XYZ file of C-alpha atoms in Angstrom:
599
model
C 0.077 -33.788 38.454
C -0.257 -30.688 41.010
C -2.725 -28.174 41.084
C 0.052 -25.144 39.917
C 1.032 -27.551 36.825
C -2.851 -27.902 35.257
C -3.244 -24.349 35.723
C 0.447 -23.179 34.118
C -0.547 -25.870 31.081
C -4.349 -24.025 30.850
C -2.169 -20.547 30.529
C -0.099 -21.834 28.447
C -3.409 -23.376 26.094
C -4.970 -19.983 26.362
C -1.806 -17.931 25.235
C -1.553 -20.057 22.159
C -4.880 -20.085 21.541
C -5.156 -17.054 21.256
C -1.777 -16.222 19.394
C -3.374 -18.568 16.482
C -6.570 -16.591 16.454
C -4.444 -13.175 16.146
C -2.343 -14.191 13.612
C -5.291 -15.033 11.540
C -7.261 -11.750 12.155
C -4.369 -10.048 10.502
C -4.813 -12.127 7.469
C -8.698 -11.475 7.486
C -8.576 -10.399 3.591
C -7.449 -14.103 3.004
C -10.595 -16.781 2.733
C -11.215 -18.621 5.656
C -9.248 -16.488 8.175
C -11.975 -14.715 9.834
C -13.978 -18.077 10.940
C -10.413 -19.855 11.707
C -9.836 -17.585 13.617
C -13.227 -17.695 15.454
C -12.746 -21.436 16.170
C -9.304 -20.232 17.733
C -10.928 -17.903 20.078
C -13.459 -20.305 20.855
C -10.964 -22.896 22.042
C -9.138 -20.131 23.721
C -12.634 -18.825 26.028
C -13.336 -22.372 26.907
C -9.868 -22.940 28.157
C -10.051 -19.935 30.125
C -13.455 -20.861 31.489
C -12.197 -24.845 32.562
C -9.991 -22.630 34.339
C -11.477 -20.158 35.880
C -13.978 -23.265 36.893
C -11.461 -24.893 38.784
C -10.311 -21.912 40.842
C -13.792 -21.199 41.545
C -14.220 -22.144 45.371
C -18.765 -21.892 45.274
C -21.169 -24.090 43.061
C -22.373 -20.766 41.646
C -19.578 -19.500 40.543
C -18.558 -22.671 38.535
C -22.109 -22.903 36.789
C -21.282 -19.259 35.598
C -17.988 -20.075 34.005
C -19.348 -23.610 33.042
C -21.815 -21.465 31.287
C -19.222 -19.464 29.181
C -17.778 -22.809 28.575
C -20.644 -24.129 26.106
C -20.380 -20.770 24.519
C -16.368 -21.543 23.719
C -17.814 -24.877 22.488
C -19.955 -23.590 20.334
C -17.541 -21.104 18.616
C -14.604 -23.600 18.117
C -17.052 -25.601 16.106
C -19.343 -22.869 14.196
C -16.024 -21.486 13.356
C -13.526 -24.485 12.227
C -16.557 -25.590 10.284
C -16.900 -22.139 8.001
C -13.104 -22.456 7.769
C -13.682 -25.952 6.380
C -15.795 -25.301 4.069
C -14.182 -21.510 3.105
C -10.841 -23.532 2.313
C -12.719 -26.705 0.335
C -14.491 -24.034 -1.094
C -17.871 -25.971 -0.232
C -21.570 -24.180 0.321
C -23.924 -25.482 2.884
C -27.412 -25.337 1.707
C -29.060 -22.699 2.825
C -32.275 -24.172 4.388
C -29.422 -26.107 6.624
C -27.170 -23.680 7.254
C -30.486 -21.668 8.572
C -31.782 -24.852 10.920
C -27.884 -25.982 12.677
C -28.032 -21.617 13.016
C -31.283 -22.084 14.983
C -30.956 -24.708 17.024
C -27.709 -23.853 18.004
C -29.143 -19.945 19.129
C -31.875 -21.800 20.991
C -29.665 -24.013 22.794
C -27.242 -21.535 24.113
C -30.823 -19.911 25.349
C -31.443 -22.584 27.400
C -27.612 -22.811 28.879
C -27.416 -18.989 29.864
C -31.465 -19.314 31.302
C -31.120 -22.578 33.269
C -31.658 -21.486 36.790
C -34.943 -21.127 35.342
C -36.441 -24.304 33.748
C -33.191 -26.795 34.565
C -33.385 -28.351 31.692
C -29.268 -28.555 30.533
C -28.545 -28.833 34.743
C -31.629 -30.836 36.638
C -29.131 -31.614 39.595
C -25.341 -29.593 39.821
C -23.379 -30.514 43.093
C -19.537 -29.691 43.801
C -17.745 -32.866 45.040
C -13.834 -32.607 46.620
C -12.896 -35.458 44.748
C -9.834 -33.343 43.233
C -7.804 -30.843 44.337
C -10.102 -28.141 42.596
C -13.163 -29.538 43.451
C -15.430 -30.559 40.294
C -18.747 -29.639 39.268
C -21.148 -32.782 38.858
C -24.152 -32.923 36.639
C -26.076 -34.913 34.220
C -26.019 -34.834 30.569
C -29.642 -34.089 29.773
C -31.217 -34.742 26.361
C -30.736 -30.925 24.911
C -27.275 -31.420 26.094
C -26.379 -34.607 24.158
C -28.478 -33.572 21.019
C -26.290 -30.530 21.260
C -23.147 -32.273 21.314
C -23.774 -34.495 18.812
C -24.373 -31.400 16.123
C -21.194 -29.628 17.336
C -19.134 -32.746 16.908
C -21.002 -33.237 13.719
C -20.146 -30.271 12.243
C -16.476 -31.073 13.722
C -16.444 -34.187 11.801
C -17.923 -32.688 8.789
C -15.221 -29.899 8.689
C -12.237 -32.645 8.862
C -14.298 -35.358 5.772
C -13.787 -32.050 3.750
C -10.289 -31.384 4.614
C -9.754 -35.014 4.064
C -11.514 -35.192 0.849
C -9.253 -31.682 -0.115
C -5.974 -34.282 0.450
C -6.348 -36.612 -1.626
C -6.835 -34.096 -5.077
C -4.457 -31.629 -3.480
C -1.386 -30.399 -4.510
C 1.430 -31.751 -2.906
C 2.638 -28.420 -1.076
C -1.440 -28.387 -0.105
C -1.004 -31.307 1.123
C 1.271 -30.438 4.031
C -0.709 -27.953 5.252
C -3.583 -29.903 5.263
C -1.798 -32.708 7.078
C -1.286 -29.650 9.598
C -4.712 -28.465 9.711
C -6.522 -32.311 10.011
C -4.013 -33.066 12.763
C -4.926 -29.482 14.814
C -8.501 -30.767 13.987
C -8.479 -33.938 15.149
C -6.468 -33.559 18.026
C -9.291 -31.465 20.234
C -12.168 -33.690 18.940
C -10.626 -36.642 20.524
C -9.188 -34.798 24.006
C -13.078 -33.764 24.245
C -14.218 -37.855 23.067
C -11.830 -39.284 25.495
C -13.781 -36.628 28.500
C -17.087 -37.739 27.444
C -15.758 -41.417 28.084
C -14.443 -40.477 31.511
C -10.526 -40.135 30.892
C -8.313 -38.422 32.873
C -5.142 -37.052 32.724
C -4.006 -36.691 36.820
C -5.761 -34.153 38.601
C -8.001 -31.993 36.137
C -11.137 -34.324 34.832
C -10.892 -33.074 31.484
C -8.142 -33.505 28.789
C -9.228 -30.729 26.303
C -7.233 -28.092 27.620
C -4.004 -30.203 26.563
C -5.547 -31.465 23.271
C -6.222 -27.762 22.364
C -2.753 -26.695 23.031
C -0.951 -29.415 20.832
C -3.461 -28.946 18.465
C -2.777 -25.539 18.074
C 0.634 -25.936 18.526
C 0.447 -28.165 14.978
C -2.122 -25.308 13.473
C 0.264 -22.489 14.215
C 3.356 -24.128 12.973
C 1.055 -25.056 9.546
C 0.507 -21.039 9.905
C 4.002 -20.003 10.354
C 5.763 -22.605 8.396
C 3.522 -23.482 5.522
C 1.847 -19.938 5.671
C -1.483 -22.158 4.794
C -4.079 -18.899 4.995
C -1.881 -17.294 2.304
C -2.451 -20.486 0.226
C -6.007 -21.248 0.178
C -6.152 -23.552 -2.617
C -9.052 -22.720 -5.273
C -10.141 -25.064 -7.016
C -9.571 -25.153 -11.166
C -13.473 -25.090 -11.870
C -13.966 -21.807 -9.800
C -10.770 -20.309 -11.195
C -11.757 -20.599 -14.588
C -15.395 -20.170 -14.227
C -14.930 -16.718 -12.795
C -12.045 -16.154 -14.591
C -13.742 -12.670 -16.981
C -11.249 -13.340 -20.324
C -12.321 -15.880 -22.519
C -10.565 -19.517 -21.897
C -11.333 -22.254 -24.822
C -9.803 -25.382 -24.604
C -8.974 -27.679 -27.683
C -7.567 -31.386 -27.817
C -4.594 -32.362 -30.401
C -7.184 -32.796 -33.112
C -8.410 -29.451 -32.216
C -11.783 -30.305 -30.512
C -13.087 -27.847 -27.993
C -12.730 -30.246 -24.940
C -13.881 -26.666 -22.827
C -15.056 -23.315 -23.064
C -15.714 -21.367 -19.880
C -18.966 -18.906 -19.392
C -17.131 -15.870 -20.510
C -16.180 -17.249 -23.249
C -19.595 -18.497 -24.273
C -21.421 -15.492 -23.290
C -19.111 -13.220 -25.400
C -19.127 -15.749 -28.909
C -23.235 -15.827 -28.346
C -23.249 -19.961 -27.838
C -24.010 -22.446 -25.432
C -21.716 -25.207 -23.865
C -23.856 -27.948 -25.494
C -23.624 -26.563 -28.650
C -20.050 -26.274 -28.941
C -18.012 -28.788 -26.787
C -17.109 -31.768 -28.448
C -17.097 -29.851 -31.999
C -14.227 -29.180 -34.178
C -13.040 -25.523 -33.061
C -12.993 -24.703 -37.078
C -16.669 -25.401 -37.068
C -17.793 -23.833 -34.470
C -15.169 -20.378 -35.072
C -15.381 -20.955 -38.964
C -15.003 -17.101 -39.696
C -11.644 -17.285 -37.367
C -10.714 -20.288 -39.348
C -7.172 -18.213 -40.133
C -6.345 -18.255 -36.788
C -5.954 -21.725 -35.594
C -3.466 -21.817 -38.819
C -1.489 -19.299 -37.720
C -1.321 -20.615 -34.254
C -0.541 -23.942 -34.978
C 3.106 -23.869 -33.631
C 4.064 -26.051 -30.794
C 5.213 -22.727 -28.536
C 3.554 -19.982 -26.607
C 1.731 -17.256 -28.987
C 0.160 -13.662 -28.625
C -1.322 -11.681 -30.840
C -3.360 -8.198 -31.038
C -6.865 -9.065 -33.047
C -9.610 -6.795 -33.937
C -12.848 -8.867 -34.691
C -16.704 -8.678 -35.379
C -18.480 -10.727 -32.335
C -22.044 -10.165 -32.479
C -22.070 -7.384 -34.766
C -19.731 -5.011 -32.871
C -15.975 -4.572 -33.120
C -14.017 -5.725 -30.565
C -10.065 -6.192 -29.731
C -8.695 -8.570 -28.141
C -5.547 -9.841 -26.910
C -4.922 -13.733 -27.635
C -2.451 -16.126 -26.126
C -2.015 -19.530 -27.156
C -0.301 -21.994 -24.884
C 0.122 -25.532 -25.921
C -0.697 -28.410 -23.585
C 1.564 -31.284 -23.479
C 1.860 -34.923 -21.472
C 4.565 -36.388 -19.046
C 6.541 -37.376 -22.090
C 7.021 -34.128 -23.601
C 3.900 -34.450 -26.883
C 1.644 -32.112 -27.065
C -1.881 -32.983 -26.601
C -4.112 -29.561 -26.484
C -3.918 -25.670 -26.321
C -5.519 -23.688 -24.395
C -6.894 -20.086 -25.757
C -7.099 -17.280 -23.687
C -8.366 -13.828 -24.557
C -8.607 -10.741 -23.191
C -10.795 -8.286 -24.393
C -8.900 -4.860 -24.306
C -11.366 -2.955 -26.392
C -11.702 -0.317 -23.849
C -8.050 0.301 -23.954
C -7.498 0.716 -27.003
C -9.992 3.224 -27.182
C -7.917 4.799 -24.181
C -4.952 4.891 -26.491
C -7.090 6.452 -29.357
C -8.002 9.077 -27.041
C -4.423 9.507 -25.599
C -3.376 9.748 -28.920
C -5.535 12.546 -30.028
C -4.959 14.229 -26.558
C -1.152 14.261 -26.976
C -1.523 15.846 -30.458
C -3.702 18.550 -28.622
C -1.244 18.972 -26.531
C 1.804 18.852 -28.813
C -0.008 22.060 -30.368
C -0.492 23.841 -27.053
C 3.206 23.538 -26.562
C 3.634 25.142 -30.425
C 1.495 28.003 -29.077
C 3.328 28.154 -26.035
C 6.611 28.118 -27.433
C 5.251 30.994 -29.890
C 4.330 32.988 -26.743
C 7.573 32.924 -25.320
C 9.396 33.514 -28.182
C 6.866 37.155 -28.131
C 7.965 37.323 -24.168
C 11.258 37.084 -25.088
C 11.391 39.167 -27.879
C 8.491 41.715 -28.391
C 7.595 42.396 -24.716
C 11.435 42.654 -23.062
C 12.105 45.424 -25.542
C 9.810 47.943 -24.767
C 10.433 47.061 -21.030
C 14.419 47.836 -21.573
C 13.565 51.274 -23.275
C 11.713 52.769 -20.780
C 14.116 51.074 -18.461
C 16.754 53.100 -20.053
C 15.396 56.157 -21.349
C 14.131 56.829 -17.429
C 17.129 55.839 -15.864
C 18.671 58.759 -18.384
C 16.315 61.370 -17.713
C 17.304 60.329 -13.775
C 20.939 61.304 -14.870
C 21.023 64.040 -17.604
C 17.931 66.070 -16.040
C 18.340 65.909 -12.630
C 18.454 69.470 -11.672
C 15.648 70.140 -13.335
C 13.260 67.911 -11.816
C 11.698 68.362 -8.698
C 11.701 65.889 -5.474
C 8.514 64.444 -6.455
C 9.683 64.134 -9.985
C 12.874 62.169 -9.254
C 10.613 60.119 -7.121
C 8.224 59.339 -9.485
C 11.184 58.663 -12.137
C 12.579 56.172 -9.623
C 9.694 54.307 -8.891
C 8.941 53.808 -12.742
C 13.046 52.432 -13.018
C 12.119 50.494 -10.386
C 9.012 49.097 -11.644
C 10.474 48.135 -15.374
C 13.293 46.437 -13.670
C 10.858 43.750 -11.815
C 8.476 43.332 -14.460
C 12.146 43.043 -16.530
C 12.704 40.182 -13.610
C 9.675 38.370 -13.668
C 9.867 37.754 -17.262
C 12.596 36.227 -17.024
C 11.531 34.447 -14.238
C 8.557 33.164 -16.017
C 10.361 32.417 -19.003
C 13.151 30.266 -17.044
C 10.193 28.379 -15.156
C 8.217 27.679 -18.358
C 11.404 26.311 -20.448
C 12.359 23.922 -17.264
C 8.760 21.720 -18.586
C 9.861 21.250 -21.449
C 13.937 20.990 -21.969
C 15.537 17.417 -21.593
C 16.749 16.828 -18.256
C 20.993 15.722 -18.648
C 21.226 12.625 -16.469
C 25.202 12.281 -15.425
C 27.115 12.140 -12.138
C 27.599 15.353 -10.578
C 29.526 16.606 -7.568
C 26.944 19.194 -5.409
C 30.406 20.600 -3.567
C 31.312 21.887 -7.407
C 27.636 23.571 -8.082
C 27.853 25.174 -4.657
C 31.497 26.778 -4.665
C 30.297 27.985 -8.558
C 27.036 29.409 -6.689
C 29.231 31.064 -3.750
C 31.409 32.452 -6.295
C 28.527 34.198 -8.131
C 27.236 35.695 -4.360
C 31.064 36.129 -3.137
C 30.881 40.115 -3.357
C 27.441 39.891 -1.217
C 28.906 37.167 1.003
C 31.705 39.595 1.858
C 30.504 42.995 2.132
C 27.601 41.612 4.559
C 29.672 39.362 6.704
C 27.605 36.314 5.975
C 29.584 32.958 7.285
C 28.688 29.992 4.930
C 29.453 26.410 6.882
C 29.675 24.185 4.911
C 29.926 20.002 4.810
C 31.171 17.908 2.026
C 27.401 16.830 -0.031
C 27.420 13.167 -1.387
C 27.279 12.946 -5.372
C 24.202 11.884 -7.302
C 22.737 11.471 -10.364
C 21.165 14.469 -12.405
C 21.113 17.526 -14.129
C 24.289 19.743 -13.532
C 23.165 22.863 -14.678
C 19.324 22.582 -13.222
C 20.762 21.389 -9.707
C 22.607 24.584 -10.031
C 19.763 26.303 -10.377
C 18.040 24.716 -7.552
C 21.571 25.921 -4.816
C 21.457 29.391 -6.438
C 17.658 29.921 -5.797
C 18.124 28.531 -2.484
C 21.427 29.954 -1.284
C 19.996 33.321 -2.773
C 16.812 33.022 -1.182
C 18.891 32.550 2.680
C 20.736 35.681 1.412
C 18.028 37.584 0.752
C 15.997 36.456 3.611
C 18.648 37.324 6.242
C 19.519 40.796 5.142
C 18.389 42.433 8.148
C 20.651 40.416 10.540
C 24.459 40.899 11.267
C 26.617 38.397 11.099
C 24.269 35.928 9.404
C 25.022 32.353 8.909
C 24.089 29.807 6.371
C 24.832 26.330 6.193
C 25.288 23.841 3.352
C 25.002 20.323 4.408
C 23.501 16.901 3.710
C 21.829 14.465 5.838
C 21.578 10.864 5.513
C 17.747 9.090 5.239
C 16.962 5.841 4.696
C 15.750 6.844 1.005
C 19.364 8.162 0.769
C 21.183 12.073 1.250
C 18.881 15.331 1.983
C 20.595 18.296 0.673
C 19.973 20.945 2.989
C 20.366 25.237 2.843
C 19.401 26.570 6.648
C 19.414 29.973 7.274
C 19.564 32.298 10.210
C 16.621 35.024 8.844
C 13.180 36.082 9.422
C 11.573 32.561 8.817
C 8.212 31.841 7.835
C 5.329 30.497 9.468
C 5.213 26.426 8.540
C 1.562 26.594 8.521
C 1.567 28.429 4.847
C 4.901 26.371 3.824
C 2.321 24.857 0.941
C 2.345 28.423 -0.614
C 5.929 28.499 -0.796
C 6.455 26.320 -3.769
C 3.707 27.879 -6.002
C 4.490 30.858 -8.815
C 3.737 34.268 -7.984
C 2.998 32.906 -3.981
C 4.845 35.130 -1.606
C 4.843 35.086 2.441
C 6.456 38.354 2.855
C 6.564 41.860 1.876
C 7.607 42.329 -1.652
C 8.447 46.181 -0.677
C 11.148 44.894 1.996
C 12.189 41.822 0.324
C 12.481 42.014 -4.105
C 11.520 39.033 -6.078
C 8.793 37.551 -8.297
C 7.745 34.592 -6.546
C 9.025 32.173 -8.731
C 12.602 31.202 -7.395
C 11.219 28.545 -5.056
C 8.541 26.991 -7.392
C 11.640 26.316 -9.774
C 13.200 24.970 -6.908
C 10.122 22.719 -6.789
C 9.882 21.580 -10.096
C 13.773 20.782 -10.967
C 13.455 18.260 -8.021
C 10.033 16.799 -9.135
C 11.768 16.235 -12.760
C 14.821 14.327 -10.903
C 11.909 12.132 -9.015
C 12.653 13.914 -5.640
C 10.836 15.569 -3.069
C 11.608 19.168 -1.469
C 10.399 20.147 1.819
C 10.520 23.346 4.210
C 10.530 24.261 7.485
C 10.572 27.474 9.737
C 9.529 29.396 12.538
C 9.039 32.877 12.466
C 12.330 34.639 13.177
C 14.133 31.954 13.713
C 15.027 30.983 10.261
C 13.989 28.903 7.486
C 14.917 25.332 6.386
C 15.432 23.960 2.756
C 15.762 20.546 2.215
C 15.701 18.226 -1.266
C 16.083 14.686 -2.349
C 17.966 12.898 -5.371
C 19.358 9.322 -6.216
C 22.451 9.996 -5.277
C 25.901 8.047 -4.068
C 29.091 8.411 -2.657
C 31.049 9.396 0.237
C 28.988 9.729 3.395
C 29.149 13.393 4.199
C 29.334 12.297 8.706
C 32.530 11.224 7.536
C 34.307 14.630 6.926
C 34.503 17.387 9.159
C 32.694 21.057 8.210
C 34.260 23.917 7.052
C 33.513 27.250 6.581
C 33.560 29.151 3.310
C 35.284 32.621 3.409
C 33.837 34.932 0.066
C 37.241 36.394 -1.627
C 38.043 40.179 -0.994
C 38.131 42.757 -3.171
C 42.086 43.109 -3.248
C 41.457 39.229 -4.097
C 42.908 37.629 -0.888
């Protein structure tokens, strides 16, 4: 075997090594991951030392990495050990656990301090025996005493595994085949070096026993998936299990409660295993009548236990043998008292809020009614003193008459505005397939006169259908085609486009405009009521066209976002469920607002 071939197969040990103790780590929420994949990493560091050992040309230099070497020991077998007994589900007593802990601290003192006292090293001396050269020592008594813990704990880890076979399940049981055989594998590579072994040129056959071992650990990883299918035993599953588990035989016997059960009922498993269940639940006698079918069973129960009232949530599921009778049931209850309570409260809530929408409704209805009268009066009645009595009014009385129009008309506005947001909360929303190319040429047709007299060119693409509202995703293209109007007034020759784009979450329907902008680091404000970004003296509105935007998409379960720069135009974007052609598929167009002759 040549030198370039050991040291390719230690690489090769290393890299899988390793690979093992990664893809563990990224299972560390799993039990027993963490410390397997310690024992990886250990395994890993020691390969890497053997090598770095051989390549090592001074007797210093291969006591250093023969150093690190014990300390990869030590690891593979601290950490298969915890993953032995994390998987079986087995404690170590404490006062143990505490003394293997100390010795094995102490003894890795004494490795990394040897050039002191010489007591794991009395003699080292490099022979040229090989073709690396090999470091020759002793095995002194701390050494040995050492080795015989670590391979202790070793063959402790693989008596529980075994022991785990033979009760396992049968899918278990392949994975444990996996695990014993990556166990064993290492533990007798490092036996056979201890007897004096050898596989060709390298003294030592544990860098080859690690690899295959690890080789049969990572395919129990990758095929079997064993760290996502640490089996738990039934005794800890039930005895930790919090809802109440009572087991009865066919003669209905409690055969086994567990501690929840016993702790809520006030009793103690001496005093009621064994017993008839009618005896020892006599004031629930009704309900092992009623569940006395042969099939699964649930029912909603509100009973006294220990002088409070509680409700619980009972299932009944029969037990039966290999031939089919049934033998047992098994009891399980969940106490949902708390919930219940929850829905009490939600219930008295919703009525609260049920007559919160009555006084809403009667607030609007005064909005509507009472306040958008007086508003169109004085609307009116100034707009006529404007016309009928203006020669008689001075400059600064026309002004004054003007501003006061003015005024009525957006407090007119926002009404309505605020009338039109708080109805969208509360009407239905009319779920039926819609084509967005229809809602837009009825929204360019409402801003054709606009469209025209400006110059604005509309490009548009053909928008995917979807699911939803017709006459609220109207809405949403007339506040937002309205909004790119409005917002590019003050530019010639303005365009806006009316496009979608395709996402992995499906179509984006987007408005883009060529006007002022915003600046993205406010966008937030742009969706709430009464938030503006600009001027309301150079640009009209109430504030409220975008946060109805907002909340039409939210009620279709979509999202709406923006984007900008200032002066270079703004970006309005929404999603929906949606389906149908894909829009790349069809070339744009532009739209061309009628005349007034009607060409």
């Amino acid at each position: 075997m040549s030198p370039s071939f050991v040291i390719a197969y230690y690489v090769v040990s290393v890299l899988i090594c390793t690979a093992v103790a990664v893809y563990a780590m990224s299972r560390k929420r799993t039990a027993g991951a963490v410390p397997f994949a310690v024992s990886a990493s250990g395994q890993a560091f020691w390969t890497l030392g053997h090598l770095f050992e051989n390549l090592s040309p001074t007797l210093g230099e291969k006591i250093f990495w023969d150093d690190l070497q014990f300390l990869g020991t030590t690891a593979w077998a601290v950490g298969f050990s915890a993953f032995a007994r994390a998987y079986t589900k087995t404690e170590r007593p404490r006062s143990a656990q505490l003394a293997v802990n100390g010795f094995i601290g102490a003894y890795l003192v004494l490795v990394f301090t040897d050039r002191f006292h010489h007591l794991i090293r009395p003699v080292a001396t490099l022979t040229h025996d090989t073709p690396f050269g090999e470091l020759v020592y002793p095995f002194t008594a701390p050494t040995l005493i050492a080795s015989v813990v670590l391979f202790a704990m070793l063959g402790d880890a693989v008596v529980l595994l075994a022991r785990q076979f033979r009760g396992a399940h049968a899918i278990f049981r392949k994975q444990l085949a996996f695990i014993v055989a990556g166990a064993l594998l290492p533990l007798t590579g490092t036996l056979l070096t201890l007897l004096g072994v050898r596989f060709g040129a390298d003294r030592d056959t544990s860098p080859t026993t690690f690899a295959l071992g690890d080789v049969l650990a990572a395919w129990g990883l990758f095929r079997y998936g064993f760290l996502d299918l640490i089996p738990i035993a039934r005794e800890v599953v039930v005895e930790h299990l919090r809802d109440s588990v009572v087991v009865l035989d066919a003669r209905d016997r409690i055969v086994d409660m567990n501690p929840a059960s016993l702790a809520a009922l006030g009793l103690d498993a001496e005093s009621a295993i064994g017993k008839p269940a009618t005896e020892v639940f006599s004031q629930y006698a009704n309900l092992f009548a009623r569940f006395g079918g042969g099939g699964n069973m649930h029912v909603d129960l509100s009973v006294d236990v220990l002088g409070q009232a509680r409700d619980f949530d009972l299932t009944m599921t029969p037990i039966s043998d290999s031939a089919g009778a049934q033998v047992g049931r098994v009891f399980i209850s969940h106490d949902v008292t708390r919930l219940r309570q929850i829905e009490r409260e939600l219930g008295a809530r919703n009525e609260e809020l049920e007559a919160a929408y009555r006084d809403l409704d009667a607030f609007t209805h005064s909005v509507s009614h009472d306040l958008r009268a007086p508003l169109r009066t004085i609307e009116g009645f100034s707009d006529l003193l404007l016309r009928t009595q203006k020669g008689r009014l001075d400059e600064q009385g026309k002004e004054h008459l003007a501003l006061l129009v003015q005024g009525t008309r957006r407090m007119r506005q926002l009404f309505e505005d605020l009338l039109r947001f708080a109805r969208l909360g509360r009407e239905p929303i009319l779920r039926r397939d819609v084509s967005p190319d229809d809602l837009v040429d009825a929204v360019l047709a409402d801003f054709g006169a606009e469209i025209a007299s400006r110059g604005v060119r509309i490009v548009r693409s053909p928008l995917p259908r979807c699911v939803g509202d017709p006459s609220l995703l109207k809405q949403v293209y007339l506040n937002l085609v309205g909004n790119a109007l409005k917002y590019s007034r003050g530019k010639p020759n303005a365009t806006i486009e009316i496009f979608a784009e395709e996402t992995p979450g499906g179509p984006r329907y987007v408005v883009r405009d060529d006007g002022v902008g915003f600046d993205v680091r406010q966008r937030e404000r742009l969706f709430r009521v009464f938030s503006r970004l600009h001027d309301p003296e150079r640009f009209e509105g109430s504030g409220v066209g975008l946060a109805i935007v907002a909340s039409i998409v939210q009620r279709h379960g979509g999202t709406v976002a923006a984007d900008s720069a200032p002066g270079g135009g703004a970006t309005f974007s929404f999603s929906l469920g949606s389906s149908g052609e894909d829009p790349d598929e069809k070339p744009r167009k532009e739209y061309t607002a009628p005349r007034a002759d009607g060409t």
